[in-house]
Structure formats: structure tokens, C-alpha cells
Tab-separated table of C-alpha atoms and ligand atoms in Angstrom:
chain	number	residue	atom	x	y	z
S	302	MET	CA	-60.031	-59.023	27.121
S	303	LEU	CA	-57.430	-59.279	29.878
S	304	LYS	CA	-57.491	-56.305	32.232
S	305	VAL	CA	-54.755	-55.756	34.818
S	306	ILE	CA	-55.260	-53.070	37.475
S	307	LEU	CA	-52.074	-51.757	39.112
S	308	GLU	CA	-52.354	-50.962	42.805
S	309	GLY	CA	-49.554	-49.671	45.031
S	310	HIS	CA	-46.882	-49.553	42.308
S	311	ASP	CA	-46.304	-47.996	38.886
S	312	ASN	CA	-44.282	-50.634	37.074
S	313	TYR	CA	-46.442	-50.381	33.938
S	314	TYR	CA	-43.499	-51.114	31.696
S	315	GLY	CA	-42.544	-54.298	33.521
S	316	ILE	CA	-46.086	-55.655	33.695
S	317	GLU	CA	-46.638	-54.873	30.000
S	318	ASP	CA	-43.441	-56.783	29.225
S	319	VAL	CA	-44.665	-59.861	31.084
S	320	ILE	CA	-48.122	-59.762	29.474
S	321	ARG	CA	-46.460	-59.301	26.085
S	322	MET	CA	-44.693	-62.674	26.440
S	323	PHE	CA	-48.042	-64.446	26.734
S	324	TYR	CA	-50.419	-62.342	24.639
S	325	GLY	CA	-48.477	-59.691	22.691
S	326	PRO	CA	-48.556	-55.902	23.126
S	327	SER	CA	-51.089	-54.239	25.471
S	328	VAL	CA	-52.685	-50.831	25.792
S	329	THR	CA	-52.012	-48.873	28.978
S	330	ASP	CA	-54.100	-46.172	30.588
S	331	LYS	CA	-52.034	-44.704	33.408
S	332	ASP	CA	-54.843	-42.382	34.516
S	333	SER	CA	-57.000	-45.345	35.446
S	334	HIS	CA	-53.973	-47.562	36.333
S	335	VAL	CA	-55.111	-50.213	33.863
S	336	ILE	CA	-53.323	-52.342	31.267
S	337	GLN	CA	-55.575	-54.071	28.733
S	338	ASN	CA	-54.795	-56.816	26.261
S	339	ASP	CA	-57.449	-57.829	23.758
S	340	ARG	CA	-55.752	-61.152	22.970
S	341	GLY	CA	-55.950	-62.222	26.605
S	342	PRO	CA	-58.851	-64.047	28.294
S	343	ASP	CA	-61.869	-62.183	29.717
S	344	LEU	CA	-60.430	-61.647	33.134
S	345	THR	CA	-59.489	-58.848	35.524
S	346	LEU	CA	-56.356	-59.209	37.663
S	347	VAL	CA	-54.959	-56.901	40.313
S	348	SER	CA	-51.200	-56.402	40.443
S	349	ALA	CA	-50.041	-55.289	43.881
S	350	PRO	CA	-46.803	-55.494	45.925
S	351	ASP	CA	-46.259	-58.371	48.330
S	352	PRO	CA	-44.530	-56.952	51.433
S	353	SER	CA	-43.261	-60.423	52.434
S	354	SER	CA	-41.186	-60.818	49.227
S	355	GLU	CA	-37.394	-60.439	49.317
S	356	LEU	CA	-37.451	-58.995	45.783
S	357	PRO	CA	-37.645	-55.258	45.096
S	358	VAL	CA	-41.245	-54.236	44.311
S	359	ASN	CA	-40.618	-53.682	40.583
S	360	ARG	CA	-39.315	-57.221	40.175
S	361	GLN	CA	-41.716	-58.880	42.606
S	362	VAL	CA	-44.845	-57.629	40.787
S	363	LYS	CA	-43.443	-58.938	37.507
S	364	ARG	CA	-42.702	-62.313	39.051
S	365	ASP	CA	-46.214	-62.458	40.481
S	366	MET	CA	-47.803	-61.591	37.104
S	367	TYR	CA	-45.593	-64.144	35.348
S	368	VAL	CA	-46.629	-66.908	37.751
S	369	ARG	CA	-50.318	-66.097	37.354
S	370	LEU	CA	-50.227	-65.967	33.544
S	371	SER	CA	-48.099	-69.075	33.446
S	372	GLU	CA	-50.676	-70.959	35.525
S	373	LEU	CA	-53.443	-69.585	33.353
S	374	THR	CA	-51.890	-70.566	30.024
S	375	GLY	CA	-49.710	-73.532	30.959
S	376	LEU	CA	-46.795	-71.720	29.291
S	377	SER	CA	-43.396	-70.964	30.725
S	378	PHE	CA	-40.473	-69.157	29.137
S	379	PRO	CA	-36.729	-69.883	29.185
S	380	TRP	CA	-35.898	-66.610	30.961
S	381	GLY	CA	-38.826	-66.798	33.395
S	382	CYS	CA	-39.935	-63.354	34.550
S	383	LEU	CA	-36.684	-61.627	33.560
S	384	THR	CA	-37.483	-58.848	31.130
S	385	GLY	CA	-36.071	-55.393	30.470
S	386	ILE	CA	-32.659	-56.146	31.946
S	387	ARG	CA	-29.750	-58.135	30.637
S	388	PRO	CA	-29.661	-61.572	32.275
S	389	THR	CA	-25.935	-61.241	32.930
S	390	ILE	CA	-26.508	-58.128	35.056
S	391	VAL	CA	-28.928	-60.039	37.265
S	392	ALA	CA	-26.583	-63.050	37.319
S	393	ALA	CA	-23.775	-60.816	38.630
S	394	GLU	CA	-26.111	-59.285	41.231
S	395	GLU	CA	-26.933	-62.817	42.354
S	396	GLY	CA	-23.272	-63.708	42.841
S	397	TYR	CA	-23.091	-65.744	39.605
S	398	ASP	CA	-25.217	-68.365	41.345
S	399	PRO	CA	-27.520	-70.033	38.784
S	400	GLY	CA	-29.669	-71.481	41.575
S	401	ARG	CA	-30.727	-67.983	42.593
S	402	LEU	CA	-31.782	-67.103	39.040
S	403	VAL	CA	-33.917	-70.226	38.996
S	404	SER	CA	-35.569	-69.691	42.374
S	405	LYS	CA	-35.981	-65.919	42.321
S	406	TYR	CA	-36.728	-65.273	38.653
S	407	LEU	CA	-37.964	-68.692	37.495
S	408	VAL	CA	-35.239	-68.877	34.845
S	409	ARG	CA	-34.814	-72.306	33.241
S	410	GLU	CA	-31.760	-74.144	34.588
S	411	ASP	CA	-29.743	-74.224	31.360
S	412	LYS	CA	-30.296	-70.493	30.821
S	413	ALA	CA	-29.393	-69.727	34.443
S	414	GLU	CA	-26.124	-71.639	34.003
S	415	LEU	CA	-25.412	-69.867	30.719
S	416	ALA	CA	-26.104	-66.405	32.181
S	417	SER	CA	-23.951	-67.012	35.236
S	418	ARG	CA	-20.998	-68.285	33.231
S	419	THR	CA	-21.307	-65.535	30.633
S	420	ALA	CA	-21.594	-62.860	33.327
S	421	ARG	CA	-18.270	-63.818	34.896
S	422	LEU	CA	-16.384	-63.410	31.618
S	423	GLU	CA	-18.403	-60.350	30.616
S	424	ASP	CA	-17.472	-58.621	33.890
S	425	GLU	CA	-13.808	-59.494	33.418
S	426	ILE	CA	-13.861	-58.017	29.896
S	427	ALA	CA	-15.773	-54.905	31.063
S	428	GLY	CA	-12.941	-54.306	33.530
S	429	ILE	CA	-10.447	-54.305	30.650
S	430	ALA	CA	-12.682	-52.053	28.512
S	431	ALA	CA	-13.296	-49.527	31.305
S	432	SER	CA	-9.618	-48.704	31.673
S	433	ARG	CA	-9.377	-47.036	28.228
S	434	LEU	CA	-11.399	-45.104	25.695
S	435	ASN	CA	-13.499	-47.071	23.222
S	436	VAL	CA	-14.277	-45.670	19.778
S	437	TYR	CA	-17.233	-46.431	17.505
S	438	MET	CA	-17.475	-45.497	13.814
S	439	GLY	CA	-20.958	-45.908	12.321
S	440	VAL	CA	-21.801	-46.446	8.644
S	441	PRO	CA	-25.593	-46.648	8.202
S	442	PHE	CA	-25.543	-47.946	4.636
S	443	CYS	CA	-25.978	-51.416	3.165
S	444	PRO	CA	-25.826	-52.833	-0.337
S	445	GLY	CA	-29.497	-53.864	-0.039
S	446	ARG	CA	-32.101	-54.504	2.611
S	447	CYS	CA	-32.350	-57.922	4.270
S	448	GLU	CA	-35.954	-58.967	4.785
S	449	TYR	CA	-35.668	-59.299	8.553
S	450	CYS	CA	-33.733	-56.064	9.134
S	451	SER	CA	-35.026	-53.572	11.677
S	452	PHE	CA	-32.124	-51.203	11.201
S	453	ILE	CA	-32.767	-48.168	9.034
S	454	ALA	CA	-29.895	-48.536	6.588
S	455	GLN	CA	-29.820	-46.263	3.579
S	456	ASP	CA	-29.990	-48.348	0.454
S	457	ALA	CA	-26.498	-47.749	-0.872
S	458	THR	CA	-27.341	-49.135	-4.290
S	459	LYS	CA	-29.661	-46.151	-4.760
S	460	HIS	CA	-27.403	-43.606	-3.078
S	461	LEU	CA	-23.902	-44.365	-4.318
S	462	ASN	CA	-23.172	-40.640	-4.674
S	463	ARG	CA	-23.988	-40.197	-0.981
S	464	LEU	CA	-21.474	-42.845	0.073
S	465	HIS	CA	-18.614	-40.693	-1.128
S	466	ASP	CA	-20.023	-37.653	0.690
S	467	TYR	CA	-20.600	-39.732	3.789
S	468	ALA	CA	-16.971	-40.892	3.758
S	469	LYS	CA	-15.886	-37.246	3.507
S	470	ALA	CA	-18.160	-36.305	6.410
S	471	MET	CA	-16.735	-39.051	8.638
S	472	ILE	CA	-13.245	-37.857	7.791
S	473	THR	CA	-14.215	-34.276	8.659
S	474	GLU	CA	-15.596	-35.387	12.013
S	475	MET	CA	-12.534	-37.478	12.850
S	476	ARG	CA	-10.087	-34.730	11.811
S	477	GLU	CA	-11.930	-32.212	13.943
S	478	LEU	CA	-11.512	-34.515	16.933
S	479	ALA	CA	-7.856	-35.317	16.271
S	480	PRO	CA	-6.187	-32.435	18.185
S	481	TYR	CA	-8.158	-33.335	21.293
S	482	LEU	CA	-7.329	-37.028	21.535
S	483	ASP	CA	-4.284	-37.705	23.667
S	484	LYS	CA	-4.574	-41.413	24.391
S	485	THR	CA	-4.585	-44.558	22.289
S	486	PRO	CA	-8.021	-46.172	22.510
S	487	GLY	CA	-8.399	-49.676	23.879
S	488	THR	CA	-10.883	-50.553	21.151
S	489	ILE	CA	-12.104	-49.173	17.830
S	490	TYR	CA	-15.195	-50.684	16.239
S	491	MET	CA	-16.447	-49.764	12.779
S	492	GLY	CA	-20.008	-51.031	12.485
S	493	GLY	CA	-23.214	-50.356	10.616
S	494	GLY	CA	-24.930	-51.092	8.365
S	495	THR	CA	-22.132	-52.535	6.332
S	496	PRO	CA	-18.930	-50.453	6.577
S	497	THR	CA	-17.339	-52.324	3.665
S	498	VAL	CA	-20.108	-51.014	1.384
S	499	PHE	CA	-17.846	-48.060	0.472
S	500	GLY	CA	-15.948	-48.189	-2.795
S	501	GLU	CA	-12.297	-49.151	-2.356
S	502	SER	CA	-10.969	-45.609	-2.532
S	503	ASP	CA	-13.500	-44.117	-0.060
S	504	PHE	CA	-13.043	-47.086	2.236
S	505	ALA	CA	-9.270	-46.610	2.209
S	506	ASP	CA	-9.664	-42.885	2.941
S	507	VAL	CA	-11.889	-43.553	5.967
S	508	ILE	CA	-9.736	-46.344	7.398
S	509	GLU	CA	-6.484	-44.440	6.857
S	510	CYS	CA	-7.987	-41.383	8.518
S	511	ALA	CA	-9.142	-43.482	11.487
S	512	HIS	CA	-5.610	-44.837	11.755
S	513	GLN	CA	-4.072	-41.348	11.731
S	514	VAL	CA	-6.599	-39.826	14.143
S	515	PHE	CA	-7.050	-42.581	16.718
S	516	MET	CA	-3.529	-43.987	16.405
S	517	PRO	CA	-4.306	-47.585	17.374
S	518	GLY	CA	-1.429	-49.232	19.227
S	519	ASP	CA	-0.301	-52.841	19.051
S	520	ASP	CA	-2.690	-53.661	21.869
S	521	THR	CA	-5.690	-51.804	20.397
S	522	GLU	CA	-8.535	-54.034	19.317
S	523	PHE	CA	-9.607	-52.613	15.930
S	524	THR	CA	-12.657	-54.330	14.462
S	525	VAL	CA	-14.437	-53.793	11.167
S	526	GLU	CA	-17.837	-55.331	10.674
S	527	ALA	CA	-17.279	-56.419	7.110
S	528	GLY	CA	-20.729	-57.976	7.381
S	529	ARG	CA	-21.917	-58.968	3.966
S	530	PRO	CA	-19.274	-60.998	2.141
S	531	ASP	CA	-20.285	-59.569	-1.249
S	532	THR	CA	-18.767	-56.231	-0.170
S	533	ILE	CA	-15.381	-57.670	0.817
S	534	THR	CA	-12.536	-57.355	-1.688
S	535	SER	CA	-8.854	-58.220	-1.366
S	536	GLU	CA	-8.048	-54.504	-1.696
S	537	LYS	CA	-10.269	-53.614	1.273
S	538	LEU	CA	-8.809	-56.469	3.313
S	539	LYS	CA	-5.287	-55.166	2.650
S	540	THR	CA	-6.356	-51.615	3.544
S	541	MET	CA	-7.659	-52.874	6.864
S	542	ARG	CA	-4.616	-54.984	7.633
S	543	ASP	CA	-2.214	-52.128	6.794
S	544	ASN	CA	-4.048	-49.712	9.077
S	545	GLY	CA	-4.196	-51.663	12.283
S	546	VAL	CA	-7.488	-53.537	11.860
S	547	ASN	CA	-6.968	-56.851	13.607
S	548	ARG	CA	-10.464	-58.337	13.708
S	549	ILE	CA	-13.221	-58.550	11.148
S	550	CYS	CA	-16.752	-59.881	11.054
S	551	ILE	CA	-17.931	-61.881	8.060
S	552	ASN	CA	-21.584	-62.601	8.672
S	553	PRO	CA	-23.358	-65.327	6.751
S	554	GLN	CA	-26.522	-65.324	8.979
S	555	THR	CA	-27.265	-68.688	7.334
S	556	MET	CA	-25.242	-70.972	5.065
S	557	ARG	CA	-28.361	-72.158	3.221
S	558	ASP	CA	-28.398	-70.564	-0.240
S	559	GLU	CA	-32.152	-70.892	-0.652
S	560	THR	CA	-32.706	-68.885	2.559
S	561	LEU	CA	-30.048	-66.313	1.643
S	562	ARG	CA	-31.869	-65.713	-1.618
S	563	ARG	CA	-35.287	-65.475	-0.009
S	564	ILE	CA	-34.224	-63.064	2.718
S	565	GLY	CA	-32.557	-60.802	0.136
S	566	ARG	CA	-28.968	-61.134	1.299
S	567	GLY	CA	-27.593	-60.924	-2.247
S	568	HIS	CA	-24.758	-63.371	-1.645
S	569	THR	CA	-24.263	-67.119	-1.460
S	570	SER	CA	-22.613	-69.421	1.062
S	571	GLU	CA	-19.744	-69.742	-1.444
S	572	ASP	CA	-19.196	-65.969	-1.173
S	573	VAL	CA	-18.899	-66.364	2.591
S	574	ILE	CA	-16.259	-69.056	2.249
S	575	ARG	CA	-14.376	-67.069	-0.394
S	576	ALA	CA	-14.309	-63.945	1.790
S	577	TYR	CA	-13.281	-65.989	4.817
S	578	ASP	CA	-10.381	-67.668	2.967
S	579	GLU	CA	-9.268	-64.337	1.531
S	580	ALA	CA	-9.311	-62.743	4.997
S	581	ARG	CA	-7.170	-65.574	6.394
S	582	LYS	CA	-4.734	-65.260	3.495
S	583	THR	CA	-4.472	-61.519	4.168
S	584	GLY	CA	-3.447	-62.306	7.707
S	585	PHE	CA	-6.543	-61.797	9.876
S	586	GLU	CA	-6.209	-63.952	12.953
S	587	VAL	CA	-9.531	-63.159	14.584
S	588	ILE	CA	-12.730	-63.501	12.591
S	589	ASN	CA	-16.284	-63.363	13.925
S	590	MET	CA	-19.233	-64.919	12.113
S	591	ASP	CA	-22.893	-64.188	12.951
S	592	LEU	CA	-25.722	-66.669	12.509
S	593	ILE	CA	-29.456	-66.194	13.059
S	594	ALA	CA	-31.731	-68.827	14.616
S	595	GLY	CA	-35.404	-68.781	13.660
S	596	LEU	CA	-35.207	-67.343	10.160
S	597	LYS	CA	-38.598	-67.470	8.516
S	598	TYR	CA	-37.784	-70.106	5.896
S	599	GLU	CA	-35.777	-72.452	8.110
S	600	THR	CA	-36.213	-75.262	10.596
S	601	SER	CA	-33.869	-75.784	13.515
S	602	GLU	CA	-32.181	-78.553	11.483
S	603	ASP	CA	-31.338	-76.020	8.770
S	604	PHE	CA	-29.975	-73.686	11.408
S	605	ILE	CA	-27.822	-76.408	12.970
S	606	ASP	CA	-26.457	-77.306	9.519
S	607	SER	CA	-25.326	-73.673	9.201
S	608	VAL	CA	-23.749	-73.764	12.652
S	609	LYS	CA	-21.801	-76.902	11.723
S	610	THR	CA	-20.664	-75.458	8.387
S	611	VAL	CA	-19.470	-72.254	10.021
S	612	MET	CA	-17.716	-74.217	12.777
S	613	SER	CA	-15.900	-76.241	10.145
S	614	LEU	CA	-14.296	-72.985	8.955
S	615	ASN	CA	-12.933	-72.514	12.473
S	616	PRO	CA	-13.544	-68.803	13.152
S	617	GLU	CA	-12.422	-67.487	16.550
S	618	ASN	CA	-15.843	-65.994	17.358
S	619	ILE	CA	-19.338	-67.170	16.501
S	620	THR	CA	-22.326	-65.084	17.538
S	621	ILE	CA	-25.737	-66.698	17.693
S	622	HIS	CA	-28.664	-64.306	17.282
S	623	THR	CA	-32.324	-65.162	17.615
S	624	LEU	CA	-34.489	-63.522	14.992
S	625	TYR	CA	-36.335	-60.523	16.294
S	626	LYS	CA	-38.428	-57.900	14.729
S	627	LYS	CA	-39.228	-54.293	15.219
S	628	ARG	CA	-42.220	-52.702	13.568
S	629	ARG	CA	-40.245	-51.339	10.632
S	630	ALA	CA	-38.989	-54.665	9.295
S	631	GLY	CA	-40.864	-56.341	6.453
S	632	MET	CA	-42.183	-59.166	8.628
S	633	SER	CA	-45.117	-59.257	10.999
S	634	ARG	CA	-44.711	-60.032	14.681
S	635	GLU	CA	-46.527	-63.302	13.994
S	636	ASP	CA	-44.050	-64.190	11.235
S	637	VAL	CA	-41.311	-63.896	13.801
S	638	LEU	CA	-42.966	-65.621	16.706
S	639	ASP	CA	-44.459	-68.451	14.679
S	640	ALA	CA	-41.579	-68.811	12.253
S	641	SER	CA	-40.736	-72.408	12.976
S	642	GLY	CA	-43.215	-73.395	15.599
S	643	ARG	CA	-42.882	-72.672	19.281
S	644	GLY	CA	-39.957	-74.548	20.800
S	645	ASP	CA	-38.195	-75.428	17.561
S	646	VAL	CA	-35.950	-72.365	17.686
S	647	ASP	CA	-35.334	-72.996	21.371
S	648	ARG	CA	-34.150	-76.540	20.609
S	649	GLY	CA	-31.944	-75.301	17.784
S	650	VAL	CA	-30.306	-72.643	19.929
S	651	SER	CA	-29.651	-75.093	22.764
S	652	GLU	CA	-28.139	-77.583	20.347
S	653	ALA	CA	-25.940	-74.878	18.816
S	654	TYR	CA	-24.641	-73.921	22.269
S	655	ARG	CA	-23.849	-77.547	23.021
S	656	LEU	CA	-21.922	-77.953	19.770
S	657	LEU	CA	-20.003	-74.718	20.332
S	658	GLU	CA	-19.078	-75.484	23.919
S	659	ASP	CA	-18.013	-79.025	23.007
S	660	ALA	CA	-15.680	-77.466	20.426
S	661	GLY	CA	-14.081	-75.168	22.995
S	662	TYR	CA	-16.030	-71.946	22.408
S	663	GLU	CA	-17.128	-70.082	25.538
S	664	PRO	CA	-19.937	-67.560	25.910
S	665	TYR	CA	-18.663	-64.060	26.654
S	666	TYR	CA	-21.510	-61.613	26.136
S	667	MET	CA	-25.243	-61.794	25.949
S	668	TYR	CA	-28.265	-59.577	25.457
S	669	ARG	CA	-31.945	-59.992	24.700
S	670	GLN	CA	-34.358	-58.101	22.494
S	671	LYS	CA	-38.123	-57.920	22.568
S	672	ASP	CA	-40.176	-60.023	20.196
S	673	THR	CA	-37.881	-62.952	19.719
S	674	GLU	CA	-39.206	-66.487	19.785
S	675	LEU	CA	-39.810	-67.337	23.473
S	676	GLY	CA	-37.794	-64.241	24.477
S	677	LEU	CA	-34.566	-66.010	23.486
S	678	GLU	CA	-31.207	-64.278	23.674
S	679	ASN	CA	-28.222	-63.383	21.465
S	680	THR	CA	-24.926	-64.806	22.673
S	681	GLY	CA	-21.368	-64.223	21.539
S	682	PHE	CA	-18.978	-67.186	21.761
S	683	CYS	CA	-15.207	-67.038	21.518
S	684	LYS	CA	-12.263	-69.357	21.527
S	685	LYS	CA	-9.909	-68.778	24.408
S	686	GLU	CA	-9.347	-65.068	25.015
S	687	THR	CA	-10.313	-63.992	21.499
S	688	TYR	CA	-13.368	-62.131	22.799
S	689	ASN	CA	-14.370	-58.817	21.303
S	690	ILE	CA	-13.873	-56.248	24.043
S	691	TYR	CA	-15.916	-53.563	22.282
S	692	ASN	CA	-19.047	-55.750	22.262
S	693	VAL	CA	-18.953	-55.734	26.055
S	694	ALA	CA	-17.887	-52.076	26.329
S	695	MET	CA	-20.889	-50.858	24.369
S	696	MET	CA	-23.289	-52.551	26.819
S	697	SER	CA	-21.417	-51.814	30.014
S	698	TYR	CA	-22.339	-48.954	32.349
S	699	ASP	CA	-18.635	-48.516	33.203
S	700	CYS	CA	-17.095	-47.892	29.776
S	701	ASP	CA	-16.698	-44.653	27.820
S	702	VAL	CA	-17.463	-44.822	24.101
S	703	LEU	CA	-16.688	-41.977	21.691
S	704	SER	CA	-18.720	-42.409	18.520
S	705	VAL	CA	-18.549	-40.864	15.065
S	706	GLY	CA	-21.011	-41.125	12.178
S	707	ALA	CA	-24.709	-40.412	11.625
S	708	GLY	CA	-26.825	-41.528	14.571
S	709	ALA	CA	-23.791	-42.769	16.506
S	710	VAL	CA	-24.235	-42.550	20.271
S	711	SER	CA	-21.372	-41.651	22.598
S	712	LYS	CA	-21.387	-42.634	26.257
S	713	ARG	CA	-19.524	-41.064	29.150
S	714	THR	CA	-19.407	-42.738	32.527
S	715	PHE	CA	-18.931	-41.166	35.950
S	716	GLU	CA	-18.173	-42.320	39.484
S	717	GLY	CA	-21.008	-44.271	41.125
S	718	GLY	CA	-22.274	-45.955	37.952
S	719	ARG	CA	-23.807	-42.775	36.482
S	720	PHE	CA	-23.509	-42.307	32.726
S	721	GLU	CA	-24.642	-39.847	30.076
S	722	ARG	CA	-25.229	-40.179	26.356
S	723	CYS	CA	-24.590	-37.817	23.466
S	724	SER	CA	-26.131	-38.668	20.067
S	725	ASN	CA	-25.003	-37.560	16.662
S	726	VAL	CA	-27.811	-36.431	14.389
S	727	LYS	CA	-29.455	-39.470	12.776
S	728	ASP	CA	-30.457	-37.969	9.453
S	729	VAL	CA	-27.663	-38.753	6.990
S	730	SER	CA	-28.045	-35.503	5.020
S	731	LEU	CA	-28.002	-33.394	8.172
S	732	TYR	CA	-24.977	-35.304	9.405
S	733	MET	CA	-23.113	-34.751	6.149
S	734	ASN	CA	-23.746	-31.003	6.420
S	735	ASN	CA	-22.786	-30.823	10.089
S	736	ALA	CA	-20.079	-33.410	10.717
S	737	GLY	CA	-17.677	-30.809	12.105
S	738	ASN	CA	-20.288	-29.605	14.596
S	739	GLU	CA	-20.951	-33.178	15.680
S	740	ALA	CA	-17.275	-33.388	16.635
S	741	LEU	CA	-17.551	-30.147	18.619
S	742	LYS	CA	-20.488	-31.607	20.547
S	743	LYS	CA	-18.290	-34.475	21.685
S	744	ILE	CA	-15.309	-32.294	22.514
S	745	SER	CA	-17.605	-30.571	24.975
S	746	PHE	CA	-19.357	-33.805	26.093
S	747	PHE	CA	-16.089	-35.537	26.993
S	748	ASP	CA	-14.470	-32.288	28.146
S	749	LEU	CA	-11.677	-32.903	25.625
S	750	ALA	CA	-10.593	-29.274	25.275
S	751	ARG	CA	-8.138	-29.788	28.141
S	752	ASN	CA	-6.265	-32.295	25.909
S	753	ALA	CA	-5.837	-29.908	22.947
S	754	ARG	CA	-2.491	-30.446	21.266
U	606	LIG	S1	-26.709	-56.226	6.375
U	606	LIG	FE1	-27.485	-55.984	8.457
U	606	LIG	S2	-27.962	-53.805	8.683
U	606	LIG	FE2	-27.749	-54.232	6.478
U	606	LIG	S3	-29.830	-54.630	5.731
U	606	LIG	FE3	-28.920	-56.619	6.253
U	606	LIG	S4	-29.489	-56.984	8.412
U	606	LIG	FE4	-29.852	-54.803	7.962
């Protein structure tokens, strides 16, 4: 068993994160200042600050632990000792200089380049997003549960009666807010779940209400995550177009039918193409498509085939996710980490980036999640200036987000980088009974009463 004793610092979280990369989750006893990992070798290490280091203590002790475990195992990771912070934040702190990410945090050169380039555009977009209010509308329902999903989505096929009530609750919450909103938002994002899971009439009611309440202007970015193509109909597309929605996401995740079937997506690659063509015909000029690298039943060649197929459709945005898992999903941590063999997913992701950049897509936002193969990232790519501003706003510490829907989290920012959060109740039934009160919470949180009209 590996035993790490912390001396002179209390960065338990950071040290656990580093150990996790090599050996999986640990057990921490803060009273005795010890982290133990029963998958590690029989060894005791002491983690202590190095006063000669130029790094802050919290980062220096992680770097030191990373170097020691790397020497011990012969393993290194694409993002080096960077954990628990978005790489683009560190890249901006380091003056967008990839060399400093490599030397200070042992980040691999290609990742350091990617983070530095992405950070520049991300910061530019955050500046745009910070100047206006951003709105989020959450719909935690899906037509079924994908095998890899970690998101608690109500199974809408079993709760169709609740969808109608949920639509009514969202409308109640939005209407309650309406008299207090005096400015056109910069962005509106309807996400989930799968917002297009509503029946056509409920969907139209929600979208029309959003249009009346938030009053998107010509320059408002209004996105709907249409997500699963089997929920997209020409009626819903027209509803969106007629109510100011100017971007949609149609997410195949993979274009391999065998995988789609095995992961329980309930649609085929043909459905994706049909929905995409229909969306173009309806007039949508910006479409995002998500793909996942490292799906359990796929090799990197399968993944690259999907990337090429999606690129041949020519969407404005393509987002590459690396499969990750939280405890709730129906896959074990080992399923995720050993899905295609160590390094295969890494190669696939690198190849996808090369193909995208050669075709004129540029990376504009990035984040990482725990328990992905080799700690790999998720990166959004866009064709020239078609980036999704909301995607950056939701991660930025400088952007206000007003959110409606069960479990939706609002964010208010203050001078000096301080921000606060206000969460709507997560339980769908409680939300449906209290949607008006959830609006009142936000009127107070954002101090909106002064805007009452
Ligand atoms: S569509 Fe998305 S949120 Fe819904 S079950 Fe699948 S992965 Fe989860």
C-alpha cells in the first residue's frame, strides 16, 4: 500500500488527484495527515513544501508528487501535474506561453500549445460574455439513458405526464422573472438532458415563453441543445427558428450504428444526417455536433471515422469529448480507463485535432473532468467566429448567468473576481411545486427588484 504523509501543507485534494492518475482513488485521514492507496506499491513518501521553488506551495507539492510517481511507474500524462484547474486558466496566467506550461507543470508540448492557443480565444470570448447577462434554461429529461451517462436525467419515456408539468413549471418561473428583466441577454442556452424531448406543443410553449420573457435581440446568441436527433422534428425546428433560436446542437457522439445501439442511444447515424439536413433546410446557420473519444466499444480508428463523417457534413462547431465516468453511470472506472487500451484514445484525440485544424476549425474552449483516459480534455472547435459564447460564459469567473429549471445554477460575479452561486432545487417534483419561489430566489440573488417594470 502506498502511504503519503503530508508535512507543512494541507493540499490533500491536490495530492489525492495526482495519486489518482497513477493508482486510482485514495483514502485520506486528515487527523494523521496521511493519504493511503491500496493499489500503490508498499512505500511511504513524505510530501513537503520546497522553499526554493518558484511555484505556490499547493502547486509545487503536486508537481513534486507527480515527478516521484512518474519516476516510480515510468508513466507520464499529457497534462503533467495539472489537475483541479482548467488548463486554459493556467495558460493565461503563464502569459499564453506554452514553454512555461511544459517547464513548470510538465505538460506535454502539444497540449501546452493547444491550451495556450485555446486560452487566448477563450479570454476574448469571456470578455464579450461578461458585458451582458447570460441565461440558462435546464431540462433534466431524456428519451432514454445512454450507457455512459453520469447525468441524472429523468427517463422521459416513463414520465411523459411530468414533461407537460415541467414545461408549465418552467413557464411559471420565467413569467415570474419577466417584470424584473430590463436588458436583452447576450446569450440564452437551453440545455439538459435533451430539451427537444418535449412534445411539440409543450416545446413551443416553452420556447415562445422564453422569447417573450428574455426578448432576444438580433445579436443574442440563442442556443438549443437539440442533442439526440430522434427528438428533432421539423415542427420543433420551425418553432426554434421563429423564436430567435440561432444555434442548435445535434449530437451524434459516434456515427457508428453498432456503437449507437450498444450504448443505448436509440437513434442511428442516418437519423443524425436527417436531422442535420432538416435543420439546414429550416435555416440554421450554426450547428454544433458532439463526438466522444474512448467509447467502450470503439477503437481510435472507429472514432476517427466518426470525426471524418461529421466533418463531411460541415457543421460550424465540433466538440470533442473524452469519455469520463462518475460513479452513477453504468460503467466501472476500469471500463472507462481501459476502454481501448492506454494511449489509443490519446492518439485518436490528437489525430482528430489535426484533422479539424487542417480543415480550418480552431479550438475555443476547453475543460477536463476526472476519470478520463489519461486525464484527457474536452475541447470545442469552431469555424471562424462561430464560437458558442455561452459555453465560455458558464465556465468564466467574470460572467453572470441567470438559470431557470430544476437544478439549474445561477452565478453572479462581483468586482475583484469574486462570484456567488444560487441553485434551484434539484428534485423535479419539488421544482414543479415551487417554480415561482425559485424565481423569487433569483430576483433577490441578482437584486433585480430595482428593475421592476
Ligand atoms: S442524451 Fe446526454 S444527458 Fe441524456 S442520457 Fe444521453 S448522455 Fe445522458
